């Protein structure tokens, strides 16, 4: 994999320094901005492969910055770094276009693993490799590499995490997708925070299938989810 260009937008100078030092040592190319206004300028100048964005920042908060980024780039992976962990905050983060959420304080090893995972997905989508067979779900077609869910000539772009979860649900169509299995495979651990994030993703995926009532994502309480394609 070529050098990964990372944009870190973080107003905590000590944390930004630690992240930069660690990523530099691992071969990443990192640009730092200390607020949302600087972050927007740095995004346009550096054209990063992935963005790490704090939520609470002066001048322009992370939500506003990510909204601006998504207006010009729908695919660049974005991870929020935040101490805000309430469900409403997580939902808002995904609604404005984040692909992932990491709760402060976080493990640098976990951060690096998530960076590499999200970037591999993006590189595959641009590599020129043939796309896998398009998967059918009800009246929808799902292209995993292109992050597209298509129905009646309408194309919905899904986030990378949504695509990973939907792929697992389709692979287990009409059968139970174990909650812990999905969390470990996609997020790397089954913490309460990541479980809450997955619940938000499932809610979003349900909305995408509103046009076809034959497709349902059922919550099997205490066990996981089941995608039903009648």
mmCIF file with all atom_site columns, C-alpha atoms in Angstrom, residues 53-218:
data_model
loop_
_atom_site.group_PDB
_atom_site.id
_atom_site.type_symbol
_atom_site.label_atom_id
_atom_site.label_alt_id
_atom_site.label_comp_id
_atom_site.label_asym_id
_atom_site.label_entity_id
_atom_site.label_seq_id
_atom_site.pdbx_PDB_ins_code
_atom_site.Cartn_x
_atom_site.Cartn_y
_atom_site.Cartn_z
_atom_site.occupancy
_atom_site.B_iso_or_equiv
_atom_site.pdbx_formal_charge
_atom_site.auth_seq_id
_atom_site.auth_comp_id
_atom_site.auth_asym_id
_atom_site.auth_atom_id
_atom_site.pdbx_PDB_model_num
ATOM 1   C CA . UNK A 1 53  ? -11.859 14.788  13.084  1.00 0.00 ? 53  UNK A CA 1
ATOM 2   C CA . UNK A 1 54  ? -12.518 15.925  16.641  1.00 0.00 ? 54  UNK A CA 1
ATOM 3   C CA . UNK A 1 55  ? -16.126 16.892  17.322  1.00 0.00 ? 55  UNK A CA 1
ATOM 4   C CA . UNK A 1 56  ? -15.812 19.780  19.773  1.00 0.00 ? 56  UNK A CA 1
ATOM 5   C CA . UNK A 1 57  ? -13.491 22.446  18.343  1.00 0.00 ? 57  UNK A CA 1
ATOM 6   C CA . UNK A 1 58  ? -13.322 26.250  18.221  1.00 0.00 ? 58  UNK A CA 1
ATOM 7   C CA . UNK A 1 59  ? -14.364 28.328  15.173  1.00 0.00 ? 59  UNK A CA 1
ATOM 8   C CA . UNK A 1 60  ? -16.019 25.389  13.357  1.00 0.00 ? 60  UNK A CA 1
ATOM 9   C CA . UNK A 1 61  ? -17.002 22.136  15.032  1.00 0.00 ? 61  UNK A CA 1
ATOM 10  C CA . UNK A 1 62  ? -16.378 18.688  13.617  1.00 0.00 ? 62  UNK A CA 1
ATOM 11  C CA . UNK A 1 63  ? -19.960 18.137  12.498  1.00 0.00 ? 63  UNK A CA 1
ATOM 12  C CA . UNK A 1 64  ? -19.887 21.300  10.372  1.00 0.00 ? 64  UNK A CA 1
ATOM 13  C CA . UNK A 1 65  ? -16.495 20.423  8.911   1.00 0.00 ? 65  UNK A CA 1
ATOM 14  C CA . UNK A 1 66  ? -17.602 16.933  7.902   1.00 0.00 ? 66  UNK A CA 1
ATOM 15  C CA . UNK A 1 67  ? -20.763 18.355  6.311   1.00 0.00 ? 67  UNK A CA 1
ATOM 16  C CA . UNK A 1 68  ? -18.557 20.629  4.191   1.00 0.00 ? 68  UNK A CA 1
ATOM 17  C CA . UNK A 1 69  ? -16.251 17.754  3.235   1.00 0.00 ? 69  UNK A CA 1
ATOM 18  C CA . UNK A 1 70  ? -19.156 15.556  2.191   1.00 0.00 ? 70  UNK A CA 1
ATOM 19  C CA . UNK A 1 71  ? -20.412 18.250  -0.195  1.00 0.00 ? 71  UNK A CA 1
ATOM 20  C CA . UNK A 1 72  ? -17.245 17.850  -2.268  1.00 0.00 ? 72  UNK A CA 1
ATOM 21  C CA . UNK A 1 73  ? -16.139 14.276  -1.493  1.00 0.00 ? 73  UNK A CA 1
ATOM 22  C CA . UNK A 1 74  ? -18.600 11.486  -0.706  1.00 0.00 ? 74  UNK A CA 1
ATOM 23  C CA . UNK A 1 75  ? -16.043 8.711   -0.397  1.00 0.00 ? 75  UNK A CA 1
ATOM 24  C CA . UNK A 1 76  ? -13.045 9.865   1.646   1.00 0.00 ? 76  UNK A CA 1
ATOM 25  C CA . UNK A 1 77  ? -13.142 7.879   4.914   1.00 0.00 ? 77  UNK A CA 1
ATOM 26  C CA . UNK A 1 78  ? -13.804 9.989   8.014   1.00 0.00 ? 78  UNK A CA 1
ATOM 27  C CA . UNK A 1 79  ? -13.377 8.908   11.636  1.00 0.00 ? 79  UNK A CA 1
ATOM 28  C CA . UNK A 1 80  ? -14.692 11.074  14.460  1.00 0.00 ? 80  UNK A CA 1
ATOM 29  C CA . UNK A 1 81  ? -12.516 11.254  17.591  1.00 0.00 ? 81  UNK A CA 1
ATOM 30  C CA . UNK A 1 82  ? -14.721 12.307  20.460  1.00 0.00 ? 82  UNK A CA 1
ATOM 31  C CA . UNK A 1 83  ? -15.676 12.123  24.105  1.00 0.00 ? 83  UNK A CA 1
ATOM 32  C CA . UNK A 1 84  ? -19.342 12.588  23.106  1.00 0.00 ? 84  UNK A CA 1
ATOM 33  C CA . UNK A 1 85  ? -20.795 9.096   23.334  1.00 0.00 ? 85  UNK A CA 1
ATOM 34  C CA . UNK A 1 86  ? -24.543 9.539   23.748  1.00 0.00 ? 86  UNK A CA 1
ATOM 35  C CA . UNK A 1 87  ? -26.657 7.824   21.102  1.00 0.00 ? 87  UNK A CA 1
ATOM 36  C CA . UNK A 1 88  ? -27.888 11.175  19.787  1.00 0.00 ? 88  UNK A CA 1
ATOM 37  C CA . UNK A 1 89  ? -24.295 12.303  19.249  1.00 0.00 ? 89  UNK A CA 1
ATOM 38  C CA . UNK A 1 90  ? -23.387 9.091   17.438  1.00 0.00 ? 90  UNK A CA 1
ATOM 39  C CA . UNK A 1 91  ? -26.461 9.370   15.204  1.00 0.00 ? 91  UNK A CA 1
ATOM 40  C CA . UNK A 1 92  ? -25.637 12.968  14.341  1.00 0.00 ? 92  UNK A CA 1
ATOM 41  C CA . UNK A 1 93  ? -22.076 12.002  13.475  1.00 0.00 ? 93  UNK A CA 1
ATOM 42  C CA . UNK A 1 94  ? -23.217 9.307   11.066  1.00 0.00 ? 94  UNK A CA 1
ATOM 43  C CA . UNK A 1 95  ? -25.918 11.552  9.636   1.00 0.00 ? 95  UNK A CA 1
ATOM 44  C CA . UNK A 1 96  ? -23.390 14.196  8.599   1.00 0.00 ? 96  UNK A CA 1
ATOM 45  C CA . UNK A 1 97  ? -21.243 11.561  6.913   1.00 0.00 ? 97  UNK A CA 1
ATOM 46  C CA . UNK A 1 98  ? -18.760 9.939   9.309   1.00 0.00 ? 98  UNK A CA 1
ATOM 47  C CA . UNK A 1 99  ? -17.701 6.347   8.623   1.00 0.00 ? 99  UNK A CA 1
ATOM 48  C CA . UNK A 1 100 ? -16.578 5.524   12.132  1.00 0.00 ? 100 UNK A CA 1
ATOM 49  C CA . UNK A 1 101 ? -16.462 6.823   15.709  1.00 0.00 ? 101 UNK A CA 1
ATOM 50  C CA . UNK A 1 102 ? -13.644 6.407   18.228  1.00 0.00 ? 102 UNK A CA 1
ATOM 51  C CA . UNK A 1 103 ? -14.190 7.246   21.862  1.00 0.00 ? 103 UNK A CA 1
ATOM 52  C CA . UNK A 1 104 ? -11.499 9.197   23.714  1.00 0.00 ? 104 UNK A CA 1
ATOM 53  C CA . UNK A 1 105 ? -9.230  7.990   25.178  1.00 0.00 ? 105 UNK A CA 1
ATOM 54  C CA . UNK A 1 106 ? -8.459  5.419   22.504  1.00 0.00 ? 106 UNK A CA 1
ATOM 55  C CA . UNK A 1 107 ? -5.740  2.893   21.753  1.00 0.00 ? 107 UNK A CA 1
ATOM 56  C CA . UNK A 1 108 ? -3.250  3.993   19.109  1.00 0.00 ? 108 UNK A CA 1
ATOM 57  C CA . UNK A 1 109 ? -3.025  0.415   17.868  1.00 0.00 ? 109 UNK A CA 1
ATOM 58  C CA . UNK A 1 110 ? -6.792  0.325   17.382  1.00 0.00 ? 110 UNK A CA 1
ATOM 59  C CA . UNK A 1 111 ? -6.693  3.684   15.592  1.00 0.00 ? 111 UNK A CA 1
ATOM 60  C CA . UNK A 1 112 ? -4.002  2.440   13.198  1.00 0.00 ? 112 UNK A CA 1
ATOM 61  C CA . UNK A 1 113 ? -5.963  -0.759  12.529  1.00 0.00 ? 113 UNK A CA 1
ATOM 62  C CA . UNK A 1 114 ? -9.081  1.232   11.675  1.00 0.00 ? 114 UNK A CA 1
ATOM 63  C CA . UNK A 1 115 ? -7.128  3.641   9.472   1.00 0.00 ? 115 UNK A CA 1
ATOM 64  C CA . UNK A 1 116 ? -5.668  0.784   7.453   1.00 0.00 ? 116 UNK A CA 1
ATOM 65  C CA . UNK A 1 117 ? -8.970  -1.054  7.201   1.00 0.00 ? 117 UNK A CA 1
ATOM 66  C CA . UNK A 1 118 ? -10.920 1.936   5.898   1.00 0.00 ? 118 UNK A CA 1
ATOM 67  C CA . UNK A 1 119 ? -8.159  2.896   3.465   1.00 0.00 ? 119 UNK A CA 1
ATOM 68  C CA . UNK A 1 120 ? -7.949  -0.635  2.058   1.00 0.00 ? 120 UNK A CA 1
ATOM 69  C CA . UNK A 1 121 ? -11.652 -0.434  1.252   1.00 0.00 ? 121 UNK A CA 1
ATOM 70  C CA . UNK A 1 122 ? -11.204 2.856   -0.571  1.00 0.00 ? 122 UNK A CA 1
ATOM 71  C CA . UNK A 1 123 ? -8.150  1.680   -2.504  1.00 0.00 ? 123 UNK A CA 1
ATOM 72  C CA . UNK A 1 124 ? -10.031 -1.391  -3.715  1.00 0.00 ? 124 UNK A CA 1
ATOM 73  C CA . UNK A 1 125 ? -12.848 0.781   -5.043  1.00 0.00 ? 125 UNK A CA 1
ATOM 74  C CA . UNK A 1 126 ? -10.348 2.816   -7.108  1.00 0.00 ? 126 UNK A CA 1
ATOM 75  C CA . UNK A 1 127 ? -7.921  0.050   -8.056  1.00 0.00 ? 127 UNK A CA 1
ATOM 76  C CA . UNK A 1 128 ? -9.506  -0.798  -11.365 1.00 0.00 ? 128 UNK A CA 1
ATOM 77  C CA . UNK A 1 129 ? -10.098 -4.354  -10.188 1.00 0.00 ? 129 UNK A CA 1
ATOM 78  C CA . UNK A 1 130 ? -13.303 -5.915  -11.480 1.00 0.00 ? 130 UNK A CA 1
ATOM 79  C CA . UNK A 1 131 ? -16.192 -5.441  -9.093  1.00 0.00 ? 131 UNK A CA 1
ATOM 80  C CA . UNK A 1 132 ? -17.592 -8.567  -7.471  1.00 0.00 ? 132 UNK A CA 1
ATOM 81  C CA . UNK A 1 133 ? -21.000 -9.758  -8.544  1.00 0.00 ? 133 UNK A CA 1
ATOM 82  C CA . UNK A 1 134 ? -23.639 -7.230  -7.592  1.00 0.00 ? 134 UNK A CA 1
ATOM 83  C CA . UNK A 1 135 ? -25.714 -8.598  -4.727  1.00 0.00 ? 135 UNK A CA 1
ATOM 84  C CA . UNK A 1 136 ? -29.504 -8.570  -4.939  1.00 0.00 ? 136 UNK A CA 1
ATOM 85  C CA . UNK A 1 137 ? -31.754 -7.731  -2.009  1.00 0.00 ? 137 UNK A CA 1
ATOM 86  C CA . UNK A 1 138 ? -35.460 -7.505  -2.846  1.00 0.00 ? 138 UNK A CA 1
ATOM 87  C CA . UNK A 1 139 ? -35.795 -4.898  -5.598  1.00 0.00 ? 139 UNK A CA 1
ATOM 88  C CA . UNK A 1 140 ? -32.362 -3.481  -4.728  1.00 0.00 ? 140 UNK A CA 1
ATOM 89  C CA . UNK A 1 141 ? -28.891 -4.159  -6.074  1.00 0.00 ? 141 UNK A CA 1
ATOM 90  C CA . UNK A 1 142 ? -25.886 -3.635  -3.812  1.00 0.00 ? 142 UNK A CA 1
ATOM 91  C CA . UNK A 1 143 ? -22.372 -2.995  -5.137  1.00 0.00 ? 143 UNK A CA 1
ATOM 92  C CA . UNK A 1 144 ? -19.997 -3.397  -2.206  1.00 0.00 ? 144 UNK A CA 1
ATOM 93  C CA . UNK A 1 145 ? -16.890 -1.939  -3.831  1.00 0.00 ? 145 UNK A CA 1
ATOM 94  C CA . UNK A 1 146 ? -18.671 1.099   -5.228  1.00 0.00 ? 146 UNK A CA 1
ATOM 95  C CA . UNK A 1 147 ? -20.650 1.675   -1.999  1.00 0.00 ? 147 UNK A CA 1
ATOM 96  C CA . UNK A 1 148 ? -23.872 1.855   -4.007  1.00 0.00 ? 148 UNK A CA 1
ATOM 97  C CA . UNK A 1 149 ? -27.390 0.655   -3.205  1.00 0.00 ? 149 UNK A CA 1
ATOM 98  C CA . UNK A 1 150 ? -29.555 0.890   -6.330  1.00 0.00 ? 150 UNK A CA 1
ATOM 99  C CA . UNK A 1 151 ? -33.331 0.712   -6.632  1.00 0.00 ? 151 UNK A CA 1
ATOM 100 C CA . UNK A 1 152 ? -35.539 1.825   -9.542  1.00 0.00 ? 152 UNK A CA 1
ATOM 101 C CA . UNK A 1 153 ? -32.751 3.895   -11.078 1.00 0.00 ? 153 UNK A CA 1
ATOM 102 C CA . UNK A 1 154 ? -32.097 5.636   -7.756  1.00 0.00 ? 154 UNK A CA 1
ATOM 103 C CA . UNK A 1 155 ? -28.593 5.216   -6.363  1.00 0.00 ? 155 UNK A CA 1
ATOM 104 C CA . UNK A 1 156 ? -27.889 5.683   -2.655  1.00 0.00 ? 156 UNK A CA 1
ATOM 105 C CA . UNK A 1 157 ? -24.273 6.054   -1.563  1.00 0.00 ? 157 UNK A CA 1
ATOM 106 C CA . UNK A 1 158 ? -23.633 4.174   1.681   1.00 0.00 ? 158 UNK A CA 1
ATOM 107 C CA . UNK A 1 159 ? -20.723 4.676   4.057   1.00 0.00 ? 159 UNK A CA 1
ATOM 108 C CA . UNK A 1 160 ? -17.944 2.123   4.280   1.00 0.00 ? 160 UNK A CA 1
ATOM 109 C CA . UNK A 1 161 ? -19.123 0.809   7.646   1.00 0.00 ? 161 UNK A CA 1
ATOM 110 C CA . UNK A 1 162 ? -22.691 0.552   6.339   1.00 0.00 ? 162 UNK A CA 1
ATOM 111 C CA . UNK A 1 163 ? -21.382 -1.407  3.358   1.00 0.00 ? 163 UNK A CA 1
ATOM 112 C CA . UNK A 1 164 ? -19.449 -3.814  5.587   1.00 0.00 ? 164 UNK A CA 1
ATOM 113 C CA . UNK A 1 165 ? -22.453 -4.439  7.816   1.00 0.00 ? 165 UNK A CA 1
ATOM 114 C CA . UNK A 1 166 ? -24.846 -4.806  4.880   1.00 0.00 ? 166 UNK A CA 1
ATOM 115 C CA . UNK A 1 167 ? -22.495 -7.278  3.217   1.00 0.00 ? 167 UNK A CA 1
ATOM 116 C CA . UNK A 1 168 ? -22.513 -9.421  6.371   1.00 0.00 ? 168 UNK A CA 1
ATOM 117 C CA . UNK A 1 169 ? -26.301 -9.224  6.647   1.00 0.00 ? 169 UNK A CA 1
ATOM 118 C CA . UNK A 1 170 ? -26.703 -10.288 3.009   1.00 0.00 ? 170 UNK A CA 1
ATOM 119 C CA . UNK A 1 171 ? -24.217 -13.138 3.460   1.00 0.00 ? 171 UNK A CA 1
ATOM 120 C CA . UNK A 1 172 ? -26.446 -14.384 6.301   1.00 0.00 ? 172 UNK A CA 1
ATOM 121 C CA . UNK A 1 173 ? -29.736 -13.501 4.559   1.00 0.00 ? 173 UNK A CA 1
ATOM 122 C CA . UNK A 1 174 ? -32.767 -15.016 6.296   1.00 0.00 ? 174 UNK A CA 1
ATOM 123 C CA . UNK A 1 175 ? -30.468 -16.283 9.039   1.00 0.00 ? 175 UNK A CA 1
ATOM 124 C CA . UNK A 1 176 ? -29.240 -14.756 12.278  1.00 0.00 ? 176 UNK A CA 1
ATOM 125 C CA . UNK A 1 177 ? -26.180 -12.503 12.140  1.00 0.00 ? 177 UNK A CA 1
ATOM 126 C CA . UNK A 1 178 ? -24.659 -12.857 15.584  1.00 0.00 ? 178 UNK A CA 1
ATOM 127 C CA . UNK A 1 179 ? -24.173 -9.446  17.183  1.00 0.00 ? 179 UNK A CA 1
ATOM 128 C CA . UNK A 1 180 ? -20.783 -10.217 18.732  1.00 0.00 ? 180 UNK A CA 1
ATOM 129 C CA . UNK A 1 181 ? -19.472 -11.758 15.521  1.00 0.00 ? 181 UNK A CA 1
ATOM 130 C CA . UNK A 1 182 ? -20.375 -8.628  13.546  1.00 0.00 ? 182 UNK A CA 1
ATOM 131 C CA . UNK A 1 183 ? -18.839 -6.308  16.130  1.00 0.00 ? 183 UNK A CA 1
ATOM 132 C CA . UNK A 1 184 ? -15.563 -8.231  16.258  1.00 0.00 ? 184 UNK A CA 1
ATOM 133 C CA . UNK A 1 185 ? -15.256 -8.489  12.480  1.00 0.00 ? 185 UNK A CA 1
ATOM 134 C CA . UNK A 1 186 ? -16.157 -4.865  11.638  1.00 0.00 ? 186 UNK A CA 1
ATOM 135 C CA . UNK A 1 187 ? -15.106 -2.888  14.727  1.00 0.00 ? 187 UNK A CA 1
ATOM 136 C CA . UNK A 1 188 ? -12.523 -5.190  16.259  1.00 0.00 ? 188 UNK A CA 1
ATOM 137 C CA . UNK A 1 189 ? -14.211 -5.358  19.687  1.00 0.00 ? 189 UNK A CA 1
ATOM 138 C CA . UNK A 1 190 ? -17.689 -5.719  21.136  1.00 0.00 ? 190 UNK A CA 1
ATOM 139 C CA . UNK A 1 191 ? -17.700 -2.763  23.526  1.00 0.00 ? 191 UNK A CA 1
ATOM 140 C CA . UNK A 1 192 ? -20.964 -1.075  24.508  1.00 0.00 ? 192 UNK A CA 1
ATOM 141 C CA . UNK A 1 193 ? -19.960 2.023   22.545  1.00 0.00 ? 193 UNK A CA 1
ATOM 142 C CA . UNK A 1 194 ? -19.364 0.052   19.334  1.00 0.00 ? 194 UNK A CA 1
ATOM 143 C CA . UNK A 1 195 ? -22.592 -1.867  19.891  1.00 0.00 ? 195 UNK A CA 1
ATOM 144 C CA . UNK A 1 196 ? -24.439 1.440   20.094  1.00 0.00 ? 196 UNK A CA 1
ATOM 145 C CA . UNK A 1 197 ? -22.777 2.523   16.861  1.00 0.00 ? 197 UNK A CA 1
ATOM 146 C CA . UNK A 1 198 ? -23.881 -0.673  15.120  1.00 0.00 ? 198 UNK A CA 1
ATOM 147 C CA . UNK A 1 199 ? -27.469 -0.104  16.255  1.00 0.00 ? 199 UNK A CA 1
ATOM 148 C CA . UNK A 1 200 ? -27.337 3.305   14.576  1.00 0.00 ? 200 UNK A CA 1
ATOM 149 C CA . UNK A 1 201 ? -26.060 1.762   11.353  1.00 0.00 ? 201 UNK A CA 1
ATOM 150 C CA . UNK A 1 202 ? -28.862 -0.814  11.356  1.00 0.00 ? 202 UNK A CA 1
ATOM 151 C CA . UNK A 1 203 ? -31.428 1.976   11.766  1.00 0.00 ? 203 UNK A CA 1
ATOM 152 C CA . UNK A 1 204 ? -29.918 3.778   8.770   1.00 0.00 ? 204 UNK A CA 1
ATOM 153 C CA . UNK A 1 205 ? -29.897 0.631   6.639   1.00 0.00 ? 205 UNK A CA 1
ATOM 154 C CA . UNK A 1 206 ? -33.572 0.038   7.402   1.00 0.00 ? 206 UNK A CA 1
ATOM 155 C CA . UNK A 1 207 ? -34.381 3.501   6.026   1.00 0.00 ? 207 UNK A CA 1
ATOM 156 C CA . UNK A 1 208 ? -32.526 2.737   2.800   1.00 0.00 ? 208 UNK A CA 1
ATOM 157 C CA . UNK A 1 209 ? -34.870 -0.201  2.172   1.00 0.00 ? 209 UNK A CA 1
ATOM 158 C CA . UNK A 1 210 ? -38.086 1.776   2.756   1.00 0.00 ? 210 UNK A CA 1
ATOM 159 C CA . UNK A 1 211 ? -39.090 1.445   -0.895  1.00 0.00 ? 211 UNK A CA 1
ATOM 160 C CA . UNK A 1 212 ? -39.411 -2.345  -0.649  1.00 0.00 ? 212 UNK A CA 1
ATOM 161 C CA . UNK A 1 213 ? -41.443 -3.651  2.323   1.00 0.00 ? 213 UNK A CA 1
ATOM 162 C CA . UNK A 1 214 ? -40.374 -7.218  1.509   1.00 0.00 ? 214 UNK A CA 1
ATOM 163 C CA . UNK A 1 215 ? -36.906 -6.377  2.844   1.00 0.00 ? 215 UNK A CA 1
ATOM 164 C CA . UNK A 1 216 ? -36.678 -6.144  6.621   1.00 0.00 ? 216 UNK A CA 1
ATOM 165 C CA . UNK A 1 217 ? -33.824 -6.078  9.115   1.00 0.00 ? 217 UNK A CA 1
ATOM 166 C CA . UNK A 1 218 ? -35.143 -7.664  12.291  1.00 0.00 ? 218 UNK A CA 1
#
